[in-house]
CSV table of C-alpha atoms in Angstrom, one decimal:
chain,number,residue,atom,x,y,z
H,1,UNK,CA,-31.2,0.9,28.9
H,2,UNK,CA,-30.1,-2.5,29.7
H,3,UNK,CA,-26.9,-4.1,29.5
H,4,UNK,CA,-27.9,-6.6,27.2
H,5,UNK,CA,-29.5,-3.6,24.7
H,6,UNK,CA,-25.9,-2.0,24.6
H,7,UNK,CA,-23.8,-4.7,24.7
H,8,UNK,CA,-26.2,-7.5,22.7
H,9,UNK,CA,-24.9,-9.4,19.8
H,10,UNK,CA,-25.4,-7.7,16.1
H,11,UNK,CA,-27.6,-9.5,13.9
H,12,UNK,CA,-25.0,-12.1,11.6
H,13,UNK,CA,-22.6,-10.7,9.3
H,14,UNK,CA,-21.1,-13.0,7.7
H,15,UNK,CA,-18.9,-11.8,4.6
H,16,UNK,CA,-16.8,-14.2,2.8
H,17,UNK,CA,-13.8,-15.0,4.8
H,18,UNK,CA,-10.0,-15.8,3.4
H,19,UNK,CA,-8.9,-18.8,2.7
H,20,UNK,CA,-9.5,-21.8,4.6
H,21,UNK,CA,-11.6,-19.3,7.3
H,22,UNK,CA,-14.4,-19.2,4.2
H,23,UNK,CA,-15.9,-22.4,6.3
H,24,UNK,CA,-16.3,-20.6,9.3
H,25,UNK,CA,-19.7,-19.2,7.3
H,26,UNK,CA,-21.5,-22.3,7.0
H,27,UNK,CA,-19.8,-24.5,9.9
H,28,UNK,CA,-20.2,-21.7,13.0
H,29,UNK,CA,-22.4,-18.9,11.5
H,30,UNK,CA,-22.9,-17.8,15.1
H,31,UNK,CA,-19.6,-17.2,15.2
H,32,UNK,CA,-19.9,-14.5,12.4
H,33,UNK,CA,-22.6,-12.3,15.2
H,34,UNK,CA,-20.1,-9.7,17.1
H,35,UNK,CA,-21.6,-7.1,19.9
H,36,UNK,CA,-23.9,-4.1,18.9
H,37,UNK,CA,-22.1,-0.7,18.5
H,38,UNK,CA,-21.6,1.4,21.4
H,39,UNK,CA,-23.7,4.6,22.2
H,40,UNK,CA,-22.1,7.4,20.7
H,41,UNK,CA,-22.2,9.5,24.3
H,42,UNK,CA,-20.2,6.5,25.9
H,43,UNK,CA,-20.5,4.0,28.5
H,44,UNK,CA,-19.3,4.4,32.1
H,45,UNK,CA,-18.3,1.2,33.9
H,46,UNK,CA,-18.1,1.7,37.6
H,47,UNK,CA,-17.3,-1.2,40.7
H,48,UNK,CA,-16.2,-1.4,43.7
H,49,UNK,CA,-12.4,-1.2,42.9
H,50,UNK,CA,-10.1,-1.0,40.0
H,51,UNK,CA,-6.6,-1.6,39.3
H,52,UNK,CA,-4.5,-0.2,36.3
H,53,UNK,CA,-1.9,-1.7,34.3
H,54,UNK,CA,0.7,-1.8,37.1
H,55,UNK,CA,-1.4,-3.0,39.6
H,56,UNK,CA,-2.3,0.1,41.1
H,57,UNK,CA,-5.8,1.0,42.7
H,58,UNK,CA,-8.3,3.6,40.6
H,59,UNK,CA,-10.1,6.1,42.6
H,60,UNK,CA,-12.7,6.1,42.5
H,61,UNK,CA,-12.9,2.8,40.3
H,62,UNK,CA,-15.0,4.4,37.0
H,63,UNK,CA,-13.9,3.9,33.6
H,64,UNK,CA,-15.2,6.2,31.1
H,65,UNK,CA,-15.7,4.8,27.8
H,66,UNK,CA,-16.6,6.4,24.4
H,67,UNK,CA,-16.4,5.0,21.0
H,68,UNK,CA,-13.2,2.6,20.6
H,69,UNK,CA,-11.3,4.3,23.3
H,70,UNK,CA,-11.1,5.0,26.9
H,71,UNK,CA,-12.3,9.0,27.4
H,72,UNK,CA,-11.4,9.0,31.6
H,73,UNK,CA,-10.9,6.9,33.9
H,74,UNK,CA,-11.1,7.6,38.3
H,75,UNK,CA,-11.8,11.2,39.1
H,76,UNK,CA,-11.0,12.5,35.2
H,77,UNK,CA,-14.6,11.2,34.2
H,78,UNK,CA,-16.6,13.8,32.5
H,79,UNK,CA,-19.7,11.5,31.0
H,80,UNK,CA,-22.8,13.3,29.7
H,81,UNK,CA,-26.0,12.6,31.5
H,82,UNK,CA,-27.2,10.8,28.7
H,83,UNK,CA,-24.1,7.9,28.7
H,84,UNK,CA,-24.9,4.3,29.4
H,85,UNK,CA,-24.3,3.6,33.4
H,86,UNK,CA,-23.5,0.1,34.2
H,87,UNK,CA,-22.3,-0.4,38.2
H,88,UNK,CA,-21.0,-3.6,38.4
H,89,UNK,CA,-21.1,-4.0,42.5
H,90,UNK,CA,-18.8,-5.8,44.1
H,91,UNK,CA,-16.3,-6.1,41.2
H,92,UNK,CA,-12.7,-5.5,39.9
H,93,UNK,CA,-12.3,-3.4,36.9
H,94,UNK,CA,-8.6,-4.6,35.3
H,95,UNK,CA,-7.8,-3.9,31.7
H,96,UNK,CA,-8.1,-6.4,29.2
H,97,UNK,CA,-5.8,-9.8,29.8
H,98,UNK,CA,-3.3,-10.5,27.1
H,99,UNK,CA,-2.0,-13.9,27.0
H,100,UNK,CA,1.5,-13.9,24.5
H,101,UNK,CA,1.5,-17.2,23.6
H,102,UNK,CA,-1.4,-19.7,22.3
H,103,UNK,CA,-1.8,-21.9,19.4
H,104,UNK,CA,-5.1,-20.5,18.2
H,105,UNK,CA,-5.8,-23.4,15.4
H,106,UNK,CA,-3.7,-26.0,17.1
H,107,UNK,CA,-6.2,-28.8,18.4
H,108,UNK,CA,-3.3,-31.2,19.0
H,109,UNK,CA,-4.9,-34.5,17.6
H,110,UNK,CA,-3.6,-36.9,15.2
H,111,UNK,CA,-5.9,-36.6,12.7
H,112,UNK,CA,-4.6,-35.0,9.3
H,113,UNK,CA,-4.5,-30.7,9.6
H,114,UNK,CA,-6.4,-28.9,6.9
H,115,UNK,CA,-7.0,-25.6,6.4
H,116,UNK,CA,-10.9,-25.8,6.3
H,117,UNK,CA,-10.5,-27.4,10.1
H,118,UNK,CA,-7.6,-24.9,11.2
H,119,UNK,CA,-10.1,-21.8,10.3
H,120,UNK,CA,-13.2,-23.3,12.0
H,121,UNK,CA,-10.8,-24.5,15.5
H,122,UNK,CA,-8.9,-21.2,15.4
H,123,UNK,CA,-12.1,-18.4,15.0
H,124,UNK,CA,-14.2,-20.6,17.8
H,125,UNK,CA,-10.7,-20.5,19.8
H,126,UNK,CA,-10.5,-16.8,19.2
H,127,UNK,CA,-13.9,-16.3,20.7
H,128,UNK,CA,-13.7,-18.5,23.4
H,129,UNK,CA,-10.3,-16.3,24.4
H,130,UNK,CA,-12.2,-13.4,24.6
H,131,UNK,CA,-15.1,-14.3,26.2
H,132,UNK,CA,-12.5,-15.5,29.1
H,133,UNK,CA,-11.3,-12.0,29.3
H,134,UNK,CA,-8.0,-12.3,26.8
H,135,UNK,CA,-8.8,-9.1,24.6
H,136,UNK,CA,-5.8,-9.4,23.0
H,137,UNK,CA,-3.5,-12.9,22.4
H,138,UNK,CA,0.2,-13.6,20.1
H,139,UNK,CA,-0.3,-16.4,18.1
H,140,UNK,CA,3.4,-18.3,18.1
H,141,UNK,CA,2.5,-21.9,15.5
H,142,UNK,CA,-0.4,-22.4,12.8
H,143,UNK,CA,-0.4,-24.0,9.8
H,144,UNK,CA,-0.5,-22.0,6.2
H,145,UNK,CA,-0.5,-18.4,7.4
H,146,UNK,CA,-3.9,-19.7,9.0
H,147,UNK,CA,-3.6,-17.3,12.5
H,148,UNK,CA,-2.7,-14.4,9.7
H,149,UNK,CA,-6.1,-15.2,8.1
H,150,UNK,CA,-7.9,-15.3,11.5
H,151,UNK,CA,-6.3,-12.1,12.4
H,152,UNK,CA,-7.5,-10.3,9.6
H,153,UNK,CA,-10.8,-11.5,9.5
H,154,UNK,CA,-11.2,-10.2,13.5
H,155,UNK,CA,-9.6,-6.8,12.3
H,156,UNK,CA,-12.5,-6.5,10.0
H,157,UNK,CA,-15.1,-7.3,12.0
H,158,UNK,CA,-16.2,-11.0,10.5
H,159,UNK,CA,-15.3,-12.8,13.6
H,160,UNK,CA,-15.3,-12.2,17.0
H,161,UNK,CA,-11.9,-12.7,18.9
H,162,UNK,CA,-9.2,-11.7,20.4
H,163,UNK,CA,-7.4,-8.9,18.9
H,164,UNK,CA,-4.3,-11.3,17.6
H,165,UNK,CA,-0.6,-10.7,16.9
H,166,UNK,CA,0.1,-13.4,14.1
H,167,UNK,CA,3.5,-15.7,13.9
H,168,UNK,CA,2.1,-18.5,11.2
H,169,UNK,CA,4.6,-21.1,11.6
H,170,UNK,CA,7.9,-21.3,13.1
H,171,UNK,CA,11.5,-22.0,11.7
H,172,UNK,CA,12.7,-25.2,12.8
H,173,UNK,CA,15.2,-27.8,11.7
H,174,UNK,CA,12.7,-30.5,11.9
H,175,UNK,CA,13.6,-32.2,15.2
H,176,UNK,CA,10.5,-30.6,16.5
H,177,UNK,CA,8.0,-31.6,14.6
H,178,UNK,CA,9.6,-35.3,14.1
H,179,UNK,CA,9.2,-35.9,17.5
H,180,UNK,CA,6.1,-34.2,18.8
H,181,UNK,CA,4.2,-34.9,15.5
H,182,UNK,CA,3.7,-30.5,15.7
H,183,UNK,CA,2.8,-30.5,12.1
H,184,UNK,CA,1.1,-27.1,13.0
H,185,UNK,CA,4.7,-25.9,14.1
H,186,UNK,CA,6.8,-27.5,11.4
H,187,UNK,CA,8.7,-25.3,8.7
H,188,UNK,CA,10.5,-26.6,5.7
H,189,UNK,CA,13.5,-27.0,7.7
H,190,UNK,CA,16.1,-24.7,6.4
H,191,UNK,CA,19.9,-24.8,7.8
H,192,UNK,CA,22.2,-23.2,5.4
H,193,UNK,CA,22.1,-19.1,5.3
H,194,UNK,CA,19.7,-18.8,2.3
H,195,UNK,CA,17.7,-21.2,3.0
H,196,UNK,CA,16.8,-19.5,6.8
H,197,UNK,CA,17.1,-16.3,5.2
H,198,UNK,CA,14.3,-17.1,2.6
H,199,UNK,CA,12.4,-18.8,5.1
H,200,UNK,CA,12.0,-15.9,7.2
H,201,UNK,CA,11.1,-13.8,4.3
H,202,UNK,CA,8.2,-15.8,3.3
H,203,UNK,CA,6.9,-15.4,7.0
H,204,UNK,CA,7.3,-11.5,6.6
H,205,UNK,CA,5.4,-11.6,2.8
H,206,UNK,CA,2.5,-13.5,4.1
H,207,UNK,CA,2.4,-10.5,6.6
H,208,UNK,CA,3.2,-11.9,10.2
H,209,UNK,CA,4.1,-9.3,13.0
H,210,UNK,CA,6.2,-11.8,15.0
H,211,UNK,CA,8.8,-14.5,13.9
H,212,UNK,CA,9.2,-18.0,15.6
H,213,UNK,CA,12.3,-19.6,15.9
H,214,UNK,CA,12.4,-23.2,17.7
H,215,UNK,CA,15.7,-22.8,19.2
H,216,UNK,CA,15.2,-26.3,21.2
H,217,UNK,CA,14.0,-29.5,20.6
H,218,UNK,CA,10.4,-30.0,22.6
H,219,UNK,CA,10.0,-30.5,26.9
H,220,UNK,CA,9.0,-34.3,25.5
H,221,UNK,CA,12.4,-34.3,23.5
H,222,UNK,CA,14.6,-33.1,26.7
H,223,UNK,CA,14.6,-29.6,25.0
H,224,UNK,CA,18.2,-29.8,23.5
H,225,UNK,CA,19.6,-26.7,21.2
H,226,UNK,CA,18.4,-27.4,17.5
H,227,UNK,CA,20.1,-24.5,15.7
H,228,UNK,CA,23.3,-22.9,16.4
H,229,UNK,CA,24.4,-19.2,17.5
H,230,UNK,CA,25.1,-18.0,13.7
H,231,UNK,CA,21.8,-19.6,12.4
H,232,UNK,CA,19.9,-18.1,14.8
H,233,UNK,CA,21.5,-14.4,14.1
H,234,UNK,CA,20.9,-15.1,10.2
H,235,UNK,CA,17.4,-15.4,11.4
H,236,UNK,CA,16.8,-12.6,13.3
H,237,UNK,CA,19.2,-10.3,11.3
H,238,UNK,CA,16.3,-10.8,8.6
H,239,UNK,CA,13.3,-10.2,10.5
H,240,UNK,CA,14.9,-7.0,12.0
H,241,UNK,CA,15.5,-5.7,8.9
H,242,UNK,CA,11.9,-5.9,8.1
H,243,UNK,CA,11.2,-4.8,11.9
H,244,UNK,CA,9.8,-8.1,12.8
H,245,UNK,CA,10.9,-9.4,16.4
H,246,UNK,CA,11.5,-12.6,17.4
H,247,UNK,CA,10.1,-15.1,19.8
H,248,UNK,CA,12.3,-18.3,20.5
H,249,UNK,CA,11.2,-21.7,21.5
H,250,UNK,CA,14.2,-22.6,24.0
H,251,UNK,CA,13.9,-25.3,27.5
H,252,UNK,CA,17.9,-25.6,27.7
H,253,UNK,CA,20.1,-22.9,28.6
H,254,UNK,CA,22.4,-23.0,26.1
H,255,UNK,CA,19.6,-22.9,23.0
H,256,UNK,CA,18.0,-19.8,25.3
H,257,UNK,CA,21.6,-18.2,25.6
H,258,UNK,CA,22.5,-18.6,21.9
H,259,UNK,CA,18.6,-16.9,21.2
H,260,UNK,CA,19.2,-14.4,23.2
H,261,UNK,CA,22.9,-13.6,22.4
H,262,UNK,CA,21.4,-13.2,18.4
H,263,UNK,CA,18.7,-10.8,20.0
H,264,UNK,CA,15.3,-12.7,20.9
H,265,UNK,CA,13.1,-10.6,22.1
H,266,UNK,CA,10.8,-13.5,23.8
H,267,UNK,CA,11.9,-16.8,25.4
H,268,UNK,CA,8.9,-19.0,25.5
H,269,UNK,CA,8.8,-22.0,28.3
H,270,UNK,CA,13.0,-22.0,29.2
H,271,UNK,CA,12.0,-25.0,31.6
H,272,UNK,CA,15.5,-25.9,31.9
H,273,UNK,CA,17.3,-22.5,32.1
H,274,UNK,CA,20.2,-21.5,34.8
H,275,UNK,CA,21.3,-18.5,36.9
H,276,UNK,CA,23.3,-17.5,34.2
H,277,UNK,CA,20.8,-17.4,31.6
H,278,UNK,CA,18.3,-15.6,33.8
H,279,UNK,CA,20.9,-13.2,34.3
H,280,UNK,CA,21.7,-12.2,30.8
H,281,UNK,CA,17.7,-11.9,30.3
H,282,UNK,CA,18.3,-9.2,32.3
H,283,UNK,CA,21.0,-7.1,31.3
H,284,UNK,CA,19.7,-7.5,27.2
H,285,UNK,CA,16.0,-6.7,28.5
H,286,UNK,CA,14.5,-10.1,27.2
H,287,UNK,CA,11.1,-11.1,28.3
H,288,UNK,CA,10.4,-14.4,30.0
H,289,UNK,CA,7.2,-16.5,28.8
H,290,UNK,CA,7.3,-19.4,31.1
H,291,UNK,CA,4.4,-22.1,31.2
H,292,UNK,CA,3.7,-23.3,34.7
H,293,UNK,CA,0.2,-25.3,34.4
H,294,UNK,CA,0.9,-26.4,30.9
H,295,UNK,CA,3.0,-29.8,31.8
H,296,UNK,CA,0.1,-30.6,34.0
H,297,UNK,CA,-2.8,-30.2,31.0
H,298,UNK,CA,-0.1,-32.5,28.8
H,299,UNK,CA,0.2,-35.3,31.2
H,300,UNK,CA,-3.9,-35.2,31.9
H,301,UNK,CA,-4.3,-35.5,28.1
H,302,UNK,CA,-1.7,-37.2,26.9
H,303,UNK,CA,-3.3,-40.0,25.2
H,304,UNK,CA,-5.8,-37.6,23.4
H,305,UNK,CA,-3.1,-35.8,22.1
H,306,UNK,CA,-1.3,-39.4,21.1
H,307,UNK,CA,2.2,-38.6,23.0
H,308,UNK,CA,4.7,-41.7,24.0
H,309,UNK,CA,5.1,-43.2,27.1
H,310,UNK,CA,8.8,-41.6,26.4
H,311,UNK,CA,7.7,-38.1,25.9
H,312,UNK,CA,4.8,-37.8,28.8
H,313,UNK,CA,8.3,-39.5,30.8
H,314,UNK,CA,10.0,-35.8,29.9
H,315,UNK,CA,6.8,-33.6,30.5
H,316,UNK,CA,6.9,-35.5,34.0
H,317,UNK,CA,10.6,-35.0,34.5
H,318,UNK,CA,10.3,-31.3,33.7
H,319,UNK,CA,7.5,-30.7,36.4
H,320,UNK,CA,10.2,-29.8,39.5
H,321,UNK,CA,12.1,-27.5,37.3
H,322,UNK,CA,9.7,-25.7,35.4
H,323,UNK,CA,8.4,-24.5,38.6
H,324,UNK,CA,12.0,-24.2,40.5
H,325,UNK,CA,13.0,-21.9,37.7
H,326,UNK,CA,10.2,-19.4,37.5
H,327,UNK,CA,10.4,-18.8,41.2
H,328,UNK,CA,14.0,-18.3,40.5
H,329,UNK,CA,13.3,-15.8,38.0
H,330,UNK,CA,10.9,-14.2,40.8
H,331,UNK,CA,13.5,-13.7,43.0
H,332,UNK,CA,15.6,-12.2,40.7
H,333,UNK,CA,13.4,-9.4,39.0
H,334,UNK,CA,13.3,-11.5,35.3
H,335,UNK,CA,10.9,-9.8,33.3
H,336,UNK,CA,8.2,-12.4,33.1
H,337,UNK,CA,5.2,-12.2,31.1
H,338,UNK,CA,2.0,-14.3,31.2
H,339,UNK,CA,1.7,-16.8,28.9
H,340,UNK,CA,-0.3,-20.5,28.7
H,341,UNK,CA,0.9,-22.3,25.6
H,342,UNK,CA,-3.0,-23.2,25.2
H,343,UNK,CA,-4.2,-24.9,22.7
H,344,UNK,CA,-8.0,-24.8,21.2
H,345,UNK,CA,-8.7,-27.8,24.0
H,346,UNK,CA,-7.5,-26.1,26.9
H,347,UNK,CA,-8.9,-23.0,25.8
H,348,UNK,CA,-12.6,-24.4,25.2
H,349,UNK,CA,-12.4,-25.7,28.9
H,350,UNK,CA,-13.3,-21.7,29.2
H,351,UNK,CA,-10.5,-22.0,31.9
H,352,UNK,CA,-6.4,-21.0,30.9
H,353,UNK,CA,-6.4,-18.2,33.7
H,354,UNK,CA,-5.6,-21.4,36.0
H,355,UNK,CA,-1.9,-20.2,34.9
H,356,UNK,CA,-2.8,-17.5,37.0
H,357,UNK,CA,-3.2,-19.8,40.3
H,358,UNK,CA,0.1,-21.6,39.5
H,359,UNK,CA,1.5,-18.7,39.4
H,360,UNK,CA,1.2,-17.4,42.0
H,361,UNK,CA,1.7,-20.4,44.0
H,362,UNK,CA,5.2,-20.8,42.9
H,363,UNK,CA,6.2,-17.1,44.1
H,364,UNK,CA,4.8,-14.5,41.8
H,365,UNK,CA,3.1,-11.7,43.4
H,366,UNK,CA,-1.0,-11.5,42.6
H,367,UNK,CA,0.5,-7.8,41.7
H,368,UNK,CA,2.9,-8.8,39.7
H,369,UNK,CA,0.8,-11.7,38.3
H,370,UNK,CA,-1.9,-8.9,36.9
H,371,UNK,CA,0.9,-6.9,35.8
H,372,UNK,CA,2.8,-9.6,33.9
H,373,UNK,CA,-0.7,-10.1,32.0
H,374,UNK,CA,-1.4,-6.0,31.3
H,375,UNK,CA,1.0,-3.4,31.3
H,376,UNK,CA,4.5,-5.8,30.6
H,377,UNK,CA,2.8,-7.9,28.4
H,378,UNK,CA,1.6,-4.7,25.9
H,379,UNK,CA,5.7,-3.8,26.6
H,380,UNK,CA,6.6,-6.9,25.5
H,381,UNK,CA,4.5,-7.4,22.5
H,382,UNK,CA,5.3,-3.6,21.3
H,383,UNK,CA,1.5,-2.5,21.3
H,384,UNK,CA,1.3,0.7,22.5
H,385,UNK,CA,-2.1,1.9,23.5
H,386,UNK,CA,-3.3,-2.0,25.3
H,387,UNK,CA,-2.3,-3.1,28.8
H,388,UNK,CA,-3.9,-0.4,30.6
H,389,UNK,CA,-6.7,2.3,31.9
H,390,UNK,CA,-5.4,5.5,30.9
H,391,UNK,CA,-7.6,8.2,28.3
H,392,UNK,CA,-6.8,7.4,25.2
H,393,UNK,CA,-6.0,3.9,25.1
H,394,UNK,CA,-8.2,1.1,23.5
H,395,UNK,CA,-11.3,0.2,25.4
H,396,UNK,CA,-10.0,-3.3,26.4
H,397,UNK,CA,-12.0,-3.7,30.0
H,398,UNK,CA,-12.8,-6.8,31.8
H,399,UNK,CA,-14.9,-6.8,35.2
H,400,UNK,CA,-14.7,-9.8,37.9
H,401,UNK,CA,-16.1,-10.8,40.8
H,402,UNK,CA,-14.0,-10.1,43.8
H,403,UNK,CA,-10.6,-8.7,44.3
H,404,UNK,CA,-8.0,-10.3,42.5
H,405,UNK,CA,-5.3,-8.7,44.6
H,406,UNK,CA,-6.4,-10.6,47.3
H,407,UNK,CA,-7.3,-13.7,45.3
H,408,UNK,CA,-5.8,-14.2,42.0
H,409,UNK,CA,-8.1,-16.7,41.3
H,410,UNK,CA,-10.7,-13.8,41.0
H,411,UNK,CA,-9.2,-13.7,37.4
H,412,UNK,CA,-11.1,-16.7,36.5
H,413,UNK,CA,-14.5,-14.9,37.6
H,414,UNK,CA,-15.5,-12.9,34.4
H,415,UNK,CA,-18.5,-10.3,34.7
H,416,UNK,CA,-17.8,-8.9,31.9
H,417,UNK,CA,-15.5,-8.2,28.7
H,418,UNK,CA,-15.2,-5.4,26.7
H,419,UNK,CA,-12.9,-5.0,23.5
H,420,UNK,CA,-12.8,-1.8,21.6
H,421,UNK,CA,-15.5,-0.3,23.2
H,422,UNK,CA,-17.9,-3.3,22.7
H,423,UNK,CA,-19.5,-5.4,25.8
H,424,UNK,CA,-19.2,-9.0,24.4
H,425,UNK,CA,-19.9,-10.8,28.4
H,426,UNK,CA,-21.6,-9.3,30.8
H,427,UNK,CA,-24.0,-10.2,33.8
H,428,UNK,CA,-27.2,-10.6,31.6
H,429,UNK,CA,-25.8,-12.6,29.1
């Protein structure tokens, strides 16, 4: 049996989706088609090399795959005769990428957002994620509850995608969104006690697994602290009641230090961040999401996105240090984690791995690149049974041509992607 008669696309199912998502039916039906079930006696994936969660080699590289889950992987396979055998040649087996912050309905343009177009940009952004080998992304700013929506409608099977952990949008005090136009981002911008309070209670009623708290003003603003230590803790305080963590928007040091003092678990971008800062990531245990390729994709698209002379002037400006301090976090053992900050444009290019590249350029181990995408980033996001090869964990499998190891750029080669068991790229499609 072929590839392609395992791993095909169903025939459409489109059931009615929620909310704005319900245009997804009639605007990308093809989006509604998701990969035929497995066979019940498995599939076994074997290449020429394969590296776990951790970066470490597989021997021999096979992957034994059965229903949803991974049954044996290296010299514990045990497949029937009658399982699916696909030898992918010269390849890499890696577990599925995770990338911990995108803006999966965000298509940065200055048109009016509404929630018809946020559905239809978000489920063909969730698709073109996985198909680049992302299995499984964290959503951190939409509109409405829009990626909650999204993420449901995946989890049910209506549309394919990444698997998704959902933030809707962020707390802010408006600075923000005045300056950047983010209207995807913006909250109602609440500063007293009860009004953050409230606000973050809303977020946890309309069922996000992560809060957002823009702790700085944008790179294009200069990235100053918007909300101070006690407002963040009020914050936080209530999503850990309801065991919601917290991601924190913060370039400065001091609007990072504050976040993570009132017990971030996430500091997203942190352009402008010092020694001192890095060090108290590491003694609390907070994880780094820093952005390298990100300014570049702004300044290249600048005028699509309708930014200022002013603020492309910042994203310029911050070029040197954004770099200068993820090597710096390198050096100093920082947990760092991959994320992009992609929107729906840079994510249609088919091409945010590039972060990879960058990467890697500025310090970062190819090792320690793959890692920062697997195993750290499942820690990071608190999802157990992802990030890895190991029996019993979710079939989340990717395949690419060469060894990234060698060449981290390899990462941007997909042969194929499998989520949950299901073969949704491969060679022969």
């Amino acid at each position: 049996m072929s590839m392609t008669e395992a791993g095909g696309l169903r025939g459409r199912r489109c059931a009615a989706l929620p909310g704005g998502l319900a245009v997804l039916v009639a605007a990308i039906g093809a989006a509604c088609a998701g990969p035929e079930s497995t066979l019940k006696t498995g599939i076994v994936l074997t290449a020429a090399r394969a590296y776990d969660g951790f970066g470490e080699p597989v021997v021999p590289a096979v992957i034994y795959v059965v229903g949803d889950r991974i049954a044996g992987v290296g010299a514990d396979v045990d497949a029937p005769s009658g399982a699916l055998r696909i030898d992918l040649g010269d390849a890499t087996l890696l577990p599925g990428l995770i990338d911990a912050h995108v803006h999966i309905t965000n298509s940065f343009t200055n048109e009016p957002d509404r929630d018809a177009d946020t559905g239809v940009v978000g489920a063909s952004t969730a698709e073109a994620l996985l198909l680049s080998g992302f299995t499984t992304v964290r959503s951190l700013g939409s509109r409405n509850f829009q990626d909650v929506l999204l993420r449901e409608a995946i989890d049910a099977g209506e549309v394919p995608g990444s698997r998704m952990i959902a933030s809707s949008q962020g707390l802010t005090d408006g600075l923000h969104a005045a300056v950047d136009g983010d209207r995807v981002a913006a909250g109602d911008d609440p500063a007293n006690e009860q009004d953050i309070r409230a606000f973050v209670r809303e977020r946890i009623e309309g069922r996000v697994d992560w809060l957002k708290i823009f702790a700085s003003r944008s790179s294009r603003a200069g990235g100053t602290p918007t909300y101070s230590l006690e407002q963040l803790e009020w914050a936080i305080d209530e999503a850990d009641r309801a065991g919601v963590s917290t991601s924190a928007h913060a370039h400065a040091a001091e609007a990072a230090r504050r976040a993570i003092e009132a017990g971030a678990r996430t500091i997203e971008h942190g352009a402008l961040l010092d020694e001192s800062v890095l060090e108290l990531m590491i003694e609390r245990g907070t994880y780094y999401m820093p952005n390298l390729y990100l300014s570049e994709y702004y300044l290249e698209n600048g005028d699509r996105f309708g930014y200022t002379a002013e603020q492309l002037g910042w994203t310029e400006r911050l070029l040197p240090p954004r770099t200068q301090v993820f090597t710096q976090a390198v050096q100093k053992g920082v947990a760092i984690v991959f994320s992009t900050d992609a929107n729906s444009g840079w994510v249609w290019s088919g091409d945010t791995a590039i972060e990879f590249d960058r990467r890697v350029a500025a310090g970062q181990s190819t090792k320690d690149a793959i890692v920062s995408a697997t195993s750290r980033a499942a820690e990071a996001l608190q999802i157990a049974d992802i990030g890895n090869l190991v029996s019993g964990y979710r079939a989340d499998v990717i395949a690419v041509e060469g060894d990234p190891l060698v060449d981290i750029n390899a990462l941007r080669r997909l042969l194929l992607v499998m989520k949950d068991g299901e073969i949704y790229r491969s060679p022969e499609r």
